[in-house]
Short mmCIF file of C-alpha atoms in Angstrom, two decimals:
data_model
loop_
_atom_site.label_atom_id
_atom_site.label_comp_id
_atom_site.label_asym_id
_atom_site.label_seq_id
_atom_site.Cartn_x
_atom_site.Cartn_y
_atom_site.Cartn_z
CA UNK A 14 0.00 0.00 0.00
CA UNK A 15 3.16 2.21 0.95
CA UNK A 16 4.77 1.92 -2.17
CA UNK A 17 1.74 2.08 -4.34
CA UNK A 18 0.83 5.71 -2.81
CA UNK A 19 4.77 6.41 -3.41
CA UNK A 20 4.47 5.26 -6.93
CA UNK A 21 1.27 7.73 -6.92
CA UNK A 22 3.07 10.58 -5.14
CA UNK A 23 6.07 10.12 -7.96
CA UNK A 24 3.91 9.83 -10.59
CA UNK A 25 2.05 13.03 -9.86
CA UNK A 26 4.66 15.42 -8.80
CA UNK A 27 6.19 13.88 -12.41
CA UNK A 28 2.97 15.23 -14.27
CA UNK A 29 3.26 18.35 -12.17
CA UNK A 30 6.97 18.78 -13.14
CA UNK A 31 6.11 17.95 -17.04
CA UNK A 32 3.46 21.04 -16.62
CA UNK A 33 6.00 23.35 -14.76
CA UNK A 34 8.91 22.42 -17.53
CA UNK A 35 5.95 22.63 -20.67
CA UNK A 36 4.77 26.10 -18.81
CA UNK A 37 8.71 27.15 -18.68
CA UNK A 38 9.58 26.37 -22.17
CA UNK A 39 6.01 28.03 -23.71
CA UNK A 40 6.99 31.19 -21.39
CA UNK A 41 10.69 31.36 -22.98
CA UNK A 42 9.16 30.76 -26.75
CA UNK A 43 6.93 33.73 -25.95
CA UNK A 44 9.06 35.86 -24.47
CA UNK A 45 12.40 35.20 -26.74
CA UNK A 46 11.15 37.61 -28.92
CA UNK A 47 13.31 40.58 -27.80
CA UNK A 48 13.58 43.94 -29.12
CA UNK A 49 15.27 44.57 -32.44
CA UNK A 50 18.86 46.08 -32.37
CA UNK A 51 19.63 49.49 -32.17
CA UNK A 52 20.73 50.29 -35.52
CA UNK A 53 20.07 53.37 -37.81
CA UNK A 54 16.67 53.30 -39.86
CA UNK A 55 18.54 53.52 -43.72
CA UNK A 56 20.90 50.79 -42.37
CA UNK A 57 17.74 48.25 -42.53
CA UNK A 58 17.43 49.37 -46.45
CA UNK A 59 20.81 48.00 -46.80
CA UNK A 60 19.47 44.14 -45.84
CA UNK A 61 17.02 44.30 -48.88
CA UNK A 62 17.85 43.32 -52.64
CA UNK A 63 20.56 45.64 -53.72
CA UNK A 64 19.94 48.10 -56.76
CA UNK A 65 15.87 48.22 -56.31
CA UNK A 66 14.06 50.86 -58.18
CA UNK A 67 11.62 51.74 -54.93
CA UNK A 68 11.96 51.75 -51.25
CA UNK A 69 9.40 52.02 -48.77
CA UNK A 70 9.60 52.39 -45.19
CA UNK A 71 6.33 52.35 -43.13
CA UNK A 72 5.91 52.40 -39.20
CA UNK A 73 3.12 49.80 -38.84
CA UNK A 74 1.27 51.32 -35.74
CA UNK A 75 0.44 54.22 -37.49
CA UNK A 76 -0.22 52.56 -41.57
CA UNK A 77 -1.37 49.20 -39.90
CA UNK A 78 -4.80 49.30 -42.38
CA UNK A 79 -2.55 50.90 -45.09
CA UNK A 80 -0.06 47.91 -44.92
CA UNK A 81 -3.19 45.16 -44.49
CA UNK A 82 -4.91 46.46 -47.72
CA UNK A 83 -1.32 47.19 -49.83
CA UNK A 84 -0.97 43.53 -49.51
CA UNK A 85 -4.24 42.55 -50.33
CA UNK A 86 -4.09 44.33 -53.20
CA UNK A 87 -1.22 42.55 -54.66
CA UNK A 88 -2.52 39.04 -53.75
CA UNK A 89 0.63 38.54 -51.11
CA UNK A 90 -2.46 38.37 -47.52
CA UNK A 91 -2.77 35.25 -45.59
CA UNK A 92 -3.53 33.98 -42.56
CA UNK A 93 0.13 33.51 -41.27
CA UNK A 94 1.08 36.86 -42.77
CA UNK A 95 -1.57 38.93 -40.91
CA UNK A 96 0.18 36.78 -37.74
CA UNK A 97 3.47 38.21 -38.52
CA UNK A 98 2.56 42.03 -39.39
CA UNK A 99 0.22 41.14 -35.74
CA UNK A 100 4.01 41.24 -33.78
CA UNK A 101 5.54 44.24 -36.12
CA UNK A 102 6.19 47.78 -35.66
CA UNK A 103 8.39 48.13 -38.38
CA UNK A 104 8.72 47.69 -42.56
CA UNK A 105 10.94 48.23 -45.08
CA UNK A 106 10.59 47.11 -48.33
CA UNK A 107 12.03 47.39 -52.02
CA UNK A 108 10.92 46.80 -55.25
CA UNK A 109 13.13 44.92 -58.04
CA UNK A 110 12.80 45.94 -61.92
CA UNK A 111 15.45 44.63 -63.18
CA UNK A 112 14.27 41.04 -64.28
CA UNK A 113 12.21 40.69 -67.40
CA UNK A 114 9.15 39.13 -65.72
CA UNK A 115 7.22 41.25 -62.82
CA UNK A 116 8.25 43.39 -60.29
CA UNK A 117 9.57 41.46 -57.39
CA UNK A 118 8.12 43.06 -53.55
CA UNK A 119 10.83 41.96 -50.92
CA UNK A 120 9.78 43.13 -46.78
CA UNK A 121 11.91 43.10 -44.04
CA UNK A 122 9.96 43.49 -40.76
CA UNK A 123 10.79 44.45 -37.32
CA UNK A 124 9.23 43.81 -33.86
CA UNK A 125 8.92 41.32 -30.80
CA UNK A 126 8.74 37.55 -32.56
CA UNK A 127 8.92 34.43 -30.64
CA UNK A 128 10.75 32.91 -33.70
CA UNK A 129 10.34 29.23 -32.89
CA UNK A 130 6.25 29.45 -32.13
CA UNK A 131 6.10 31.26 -35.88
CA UNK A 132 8.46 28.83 -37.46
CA UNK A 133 6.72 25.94 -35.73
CA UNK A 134 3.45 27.53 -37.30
CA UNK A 135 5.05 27.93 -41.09
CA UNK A 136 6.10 24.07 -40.35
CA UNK A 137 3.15 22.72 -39.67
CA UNK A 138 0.97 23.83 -42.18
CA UNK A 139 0.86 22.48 -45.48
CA UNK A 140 0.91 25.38 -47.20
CA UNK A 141 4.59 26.23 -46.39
CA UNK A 142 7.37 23.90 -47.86
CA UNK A 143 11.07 24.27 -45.53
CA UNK A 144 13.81 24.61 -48.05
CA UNK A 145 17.38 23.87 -46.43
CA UNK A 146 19.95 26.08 -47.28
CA UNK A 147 22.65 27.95 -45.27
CA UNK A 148 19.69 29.70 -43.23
CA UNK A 149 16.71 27.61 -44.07
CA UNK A 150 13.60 29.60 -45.10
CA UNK A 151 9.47 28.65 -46.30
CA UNK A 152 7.94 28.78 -49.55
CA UNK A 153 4.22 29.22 -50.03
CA UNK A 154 3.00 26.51 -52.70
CA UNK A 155 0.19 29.04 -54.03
CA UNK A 156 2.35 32.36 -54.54
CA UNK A 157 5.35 31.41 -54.12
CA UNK A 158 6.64 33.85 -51.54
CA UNK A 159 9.24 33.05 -49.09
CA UNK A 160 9.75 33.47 -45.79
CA UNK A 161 12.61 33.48 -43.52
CA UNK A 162 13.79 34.37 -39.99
CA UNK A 163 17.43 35.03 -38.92
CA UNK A 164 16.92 36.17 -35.70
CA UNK A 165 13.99 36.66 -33.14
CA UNK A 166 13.33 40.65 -34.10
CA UNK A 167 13.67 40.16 -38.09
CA UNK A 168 11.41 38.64 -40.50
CA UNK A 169 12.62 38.61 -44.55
CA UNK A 170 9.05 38.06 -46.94
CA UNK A 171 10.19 38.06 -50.50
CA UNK A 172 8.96 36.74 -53.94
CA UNK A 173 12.23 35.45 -55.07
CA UNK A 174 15.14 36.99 -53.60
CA UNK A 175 15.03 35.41 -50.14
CA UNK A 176 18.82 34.35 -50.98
CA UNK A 177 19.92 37.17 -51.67
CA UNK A 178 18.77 39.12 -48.47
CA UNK A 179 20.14 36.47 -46.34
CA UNK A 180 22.98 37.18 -47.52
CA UNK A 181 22.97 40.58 -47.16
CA UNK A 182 22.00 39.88 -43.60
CA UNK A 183 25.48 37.99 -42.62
CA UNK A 184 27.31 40.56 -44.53
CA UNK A 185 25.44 44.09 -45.10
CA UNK A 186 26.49 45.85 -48.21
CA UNK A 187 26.85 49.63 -47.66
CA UNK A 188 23.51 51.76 -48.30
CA UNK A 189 23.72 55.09 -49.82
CA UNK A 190 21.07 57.62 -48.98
CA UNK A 191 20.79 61.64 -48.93
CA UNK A 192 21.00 63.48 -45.43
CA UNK A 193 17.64 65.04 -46.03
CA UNK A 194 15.95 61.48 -47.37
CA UNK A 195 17.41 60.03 -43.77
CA UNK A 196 15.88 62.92 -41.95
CA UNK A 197 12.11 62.71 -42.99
CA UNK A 198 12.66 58.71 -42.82
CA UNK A 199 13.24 59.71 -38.96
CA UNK A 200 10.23 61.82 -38.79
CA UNK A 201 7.59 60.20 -40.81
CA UNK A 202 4.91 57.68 -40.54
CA UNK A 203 5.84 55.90 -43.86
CA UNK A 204 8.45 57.14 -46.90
CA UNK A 205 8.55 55.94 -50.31
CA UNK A 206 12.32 57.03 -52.17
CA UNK A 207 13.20 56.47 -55.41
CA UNK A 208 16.69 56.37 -55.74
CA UNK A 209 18.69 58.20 -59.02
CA UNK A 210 17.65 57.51 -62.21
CA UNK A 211 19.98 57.48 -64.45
CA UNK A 212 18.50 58.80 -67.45
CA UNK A 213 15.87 60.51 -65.33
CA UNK A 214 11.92 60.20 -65.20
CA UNK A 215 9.65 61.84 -67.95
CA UNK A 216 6.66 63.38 -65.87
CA UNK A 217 4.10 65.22 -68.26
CA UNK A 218 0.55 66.59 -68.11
CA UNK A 219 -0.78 63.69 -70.19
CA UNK A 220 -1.21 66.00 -73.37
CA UNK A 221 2.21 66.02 -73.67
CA UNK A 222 2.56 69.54 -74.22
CA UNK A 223 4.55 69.80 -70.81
CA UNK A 224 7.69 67.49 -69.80
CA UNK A 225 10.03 67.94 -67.39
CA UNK A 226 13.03 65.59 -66.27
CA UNK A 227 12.99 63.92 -62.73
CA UNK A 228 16.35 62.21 -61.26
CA UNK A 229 15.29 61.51 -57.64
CA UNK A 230 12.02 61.52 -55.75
CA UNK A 231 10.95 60.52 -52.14
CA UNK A 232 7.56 60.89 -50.61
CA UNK A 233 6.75 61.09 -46.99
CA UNK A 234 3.55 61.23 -44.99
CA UNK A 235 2.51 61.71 -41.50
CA UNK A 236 -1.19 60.42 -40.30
CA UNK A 237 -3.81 63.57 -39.76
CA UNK A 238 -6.69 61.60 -38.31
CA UNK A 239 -8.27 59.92 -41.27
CA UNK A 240 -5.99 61.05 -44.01
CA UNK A 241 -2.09 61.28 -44.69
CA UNK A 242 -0.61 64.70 -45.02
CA UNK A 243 2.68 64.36 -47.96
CA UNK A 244 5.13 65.97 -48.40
CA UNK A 245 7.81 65.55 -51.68
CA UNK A 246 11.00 66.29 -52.61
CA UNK A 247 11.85 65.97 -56.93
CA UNK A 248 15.46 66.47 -57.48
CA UNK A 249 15.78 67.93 -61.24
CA UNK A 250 18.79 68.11 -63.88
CA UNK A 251 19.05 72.01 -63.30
CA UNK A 252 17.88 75.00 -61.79
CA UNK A 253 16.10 76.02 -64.76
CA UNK A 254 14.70 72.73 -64.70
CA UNK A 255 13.49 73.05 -60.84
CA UNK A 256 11.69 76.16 -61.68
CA UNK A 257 9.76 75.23 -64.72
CA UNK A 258 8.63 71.94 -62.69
CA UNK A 259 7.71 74.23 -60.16
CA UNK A 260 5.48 76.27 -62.03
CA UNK A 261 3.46 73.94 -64.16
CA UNK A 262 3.41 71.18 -60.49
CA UNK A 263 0.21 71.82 -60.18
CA UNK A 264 -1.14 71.15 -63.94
CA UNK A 265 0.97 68.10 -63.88
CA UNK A 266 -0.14 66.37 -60.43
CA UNK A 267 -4.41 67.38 -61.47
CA UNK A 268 -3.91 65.37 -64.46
CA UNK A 269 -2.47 62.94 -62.07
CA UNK A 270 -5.25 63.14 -60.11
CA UNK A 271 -7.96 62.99 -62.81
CA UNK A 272 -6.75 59.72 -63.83
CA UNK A 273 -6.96 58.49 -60.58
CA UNK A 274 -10.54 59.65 -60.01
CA UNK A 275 -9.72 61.80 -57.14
CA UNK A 276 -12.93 63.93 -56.16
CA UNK A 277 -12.37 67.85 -55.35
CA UNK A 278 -8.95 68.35 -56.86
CA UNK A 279 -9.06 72.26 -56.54
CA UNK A 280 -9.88 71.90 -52.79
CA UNK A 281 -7.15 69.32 -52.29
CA UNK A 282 -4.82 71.82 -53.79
CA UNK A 283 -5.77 74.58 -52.29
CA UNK A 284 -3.31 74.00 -49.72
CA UNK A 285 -0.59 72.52 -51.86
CA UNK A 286 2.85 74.83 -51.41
CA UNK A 287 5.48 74.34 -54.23
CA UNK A 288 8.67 75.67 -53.22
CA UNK A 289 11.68 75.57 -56.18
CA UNK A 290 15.16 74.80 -54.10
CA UNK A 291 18.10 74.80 -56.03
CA UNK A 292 17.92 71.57 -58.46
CA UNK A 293 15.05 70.24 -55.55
CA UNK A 294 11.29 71.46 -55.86
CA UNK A 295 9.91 70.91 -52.79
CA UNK A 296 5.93 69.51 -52.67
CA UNK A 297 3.66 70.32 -48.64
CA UNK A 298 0.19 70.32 -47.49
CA UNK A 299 -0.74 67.68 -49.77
CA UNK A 300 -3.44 65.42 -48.57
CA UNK A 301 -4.97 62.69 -49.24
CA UNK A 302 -7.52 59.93 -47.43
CA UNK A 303 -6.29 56.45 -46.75
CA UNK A 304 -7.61 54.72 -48.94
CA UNK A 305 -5.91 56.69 -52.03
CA UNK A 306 -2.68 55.94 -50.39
CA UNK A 307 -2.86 52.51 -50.75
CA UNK A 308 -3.84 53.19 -54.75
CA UNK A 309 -1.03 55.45 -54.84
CA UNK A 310 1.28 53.17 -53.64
CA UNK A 311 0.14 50.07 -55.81
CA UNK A 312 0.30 52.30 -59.10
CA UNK A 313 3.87 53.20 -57.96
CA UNK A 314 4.81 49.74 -57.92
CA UNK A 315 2.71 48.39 -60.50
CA UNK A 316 3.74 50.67 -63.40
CA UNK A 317 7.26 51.08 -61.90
CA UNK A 318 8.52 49.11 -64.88
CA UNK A 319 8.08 51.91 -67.01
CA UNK A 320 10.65 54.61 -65.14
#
């Protein structure tokens, strides 16, 4: 009778000890996911595919519906995805024209991930497939994208260059990028920079009757309740240049709008300053609601080809 209540007595404080030492290990999985590193804002760019045409940095507390419907738009929302951007606060992303196919989207995103529960998750659904390579990383089997994690604060989501930014993450390649581009990164809610083109960008009023050449462009915005105050920065060939931008700006950007089927252009621009700066002409007070962001952004990347 003695030893069967001591075989009792074992066997239950062994349950209880399996609980403590499950409760112990679910605790560290959860709260593994530290802080991501201190390191400068355009330094994250530098992880991303190297020589993108767009990059686009958005702080995910403040664009959270922005980012949700961007990806929806572009078929690239699931489940496990919506679980990921659930644990970020940060996003940087680039866009790659220099294949002949599509345009390829690659994200790196930053916050507090318990790596192994969200690798655990990728590996137990069907959906992913684990490919083994020097840092192993998941491939969805209906669009393809891939998804890795090197360390517990960074998350790589790419459609084909997953390699390539893993690589970059063991050994970062320097990043180039203005003073005053780094400075409204700092300050803004979400940027979008297009770096120098080297036979510049044709920007017209759609009648063709106006052109002007563009070598470098960067948008930022800052959230105003329901709608996204911008501000811009075009970088032209010249002075001369800068100022005849500057004075037909506002014929070019209502044709702009037109297309896009913007309502109330003349009160949108009422507030609209365009300041000339040297080679820069510099866009504020433009606003627009949500919603056109995300069509904004999606046209940028969509038709990016043609630059």
């Amino acid at each position: 009778m003695r030893r069967g209540k001591m075989f009792y007595l074992h066997r239950k404080n062994s349950l209880i000890y399996l609980a403590l030492s499950l409760f112990v290990v679910l605790l560290s999985v959860s709260s593994c996911a530290t802080a991501p590193p201190v390191r400068a804002s355009e330094d994250w760019f530098a992880l991303l595919p190297s020589h993108s045409g767009i990059y686009i940095y958005l702080d995910k507390d403040r664009t959270a519906t922005l980012v949700e419907s961007l990806l929806k738009s572009m078929d690239l929302f699931n489940n496990d995805i919506k679980f990921i951007l659930s644990k970020t606060t940060k996003i940087y992303g680039a866009v790659d024209f220099s294949g002949d196919s599509e345009p390829v989207l690659s994200v790196l995103t930053l916050g507090s991930y318990p790596s192994s529960l969200i690798g655990m998750r990728l590996s137990m659904n069907r959906e992913w497939k684990r490919i083994k390579s020097t840092r192993s990383y998941f491939v969805s089997g209906s669009n393809k994208l891939e998804v890795s994690l090197p360390g517990n604060n960074v998350i790589f989501i790419s459609q084909g260059k997953i390699n390539e930014m893993l690589k970059n993450y063991r050994s970062p390649p320097v990043f180039k990028m203005p003073m005053e581009v780094k400075n409204d990164l700092h300050s803004s809610d979400f940027l979008v920079y297009f770096p120098l083109f080297s036979e510049g960008k044709a920007l017209n009023d759609n009648s063709g009757r106006i052109k002007t050449m563009v070598n470098e462009l960067w948008l930022s915005g800052n959230r105003e309740g329901e709608v996204f105050k911008l501000d811009g920065v075009f970088g032209l060939s010249s002075e001369k240049q800068a100022r005849l931008f500057a004075a037909v700006f506002k014929l070019i950007i209502t044709a702009w709008l037109r297309q896009e089927k913007v309502q109330d252009i003349g009160k949108l621009l009422k507030s609209v300053a365009v300041k000339p700066d040297g080679k820069y002409v510099r866009i504020s007070g433009f606003k627009l609601p949500e919603n056109k962001i995300n069509s904004v952004l999606t046209g940028i990347i969509k038709k990016g080809r043609n630059k």
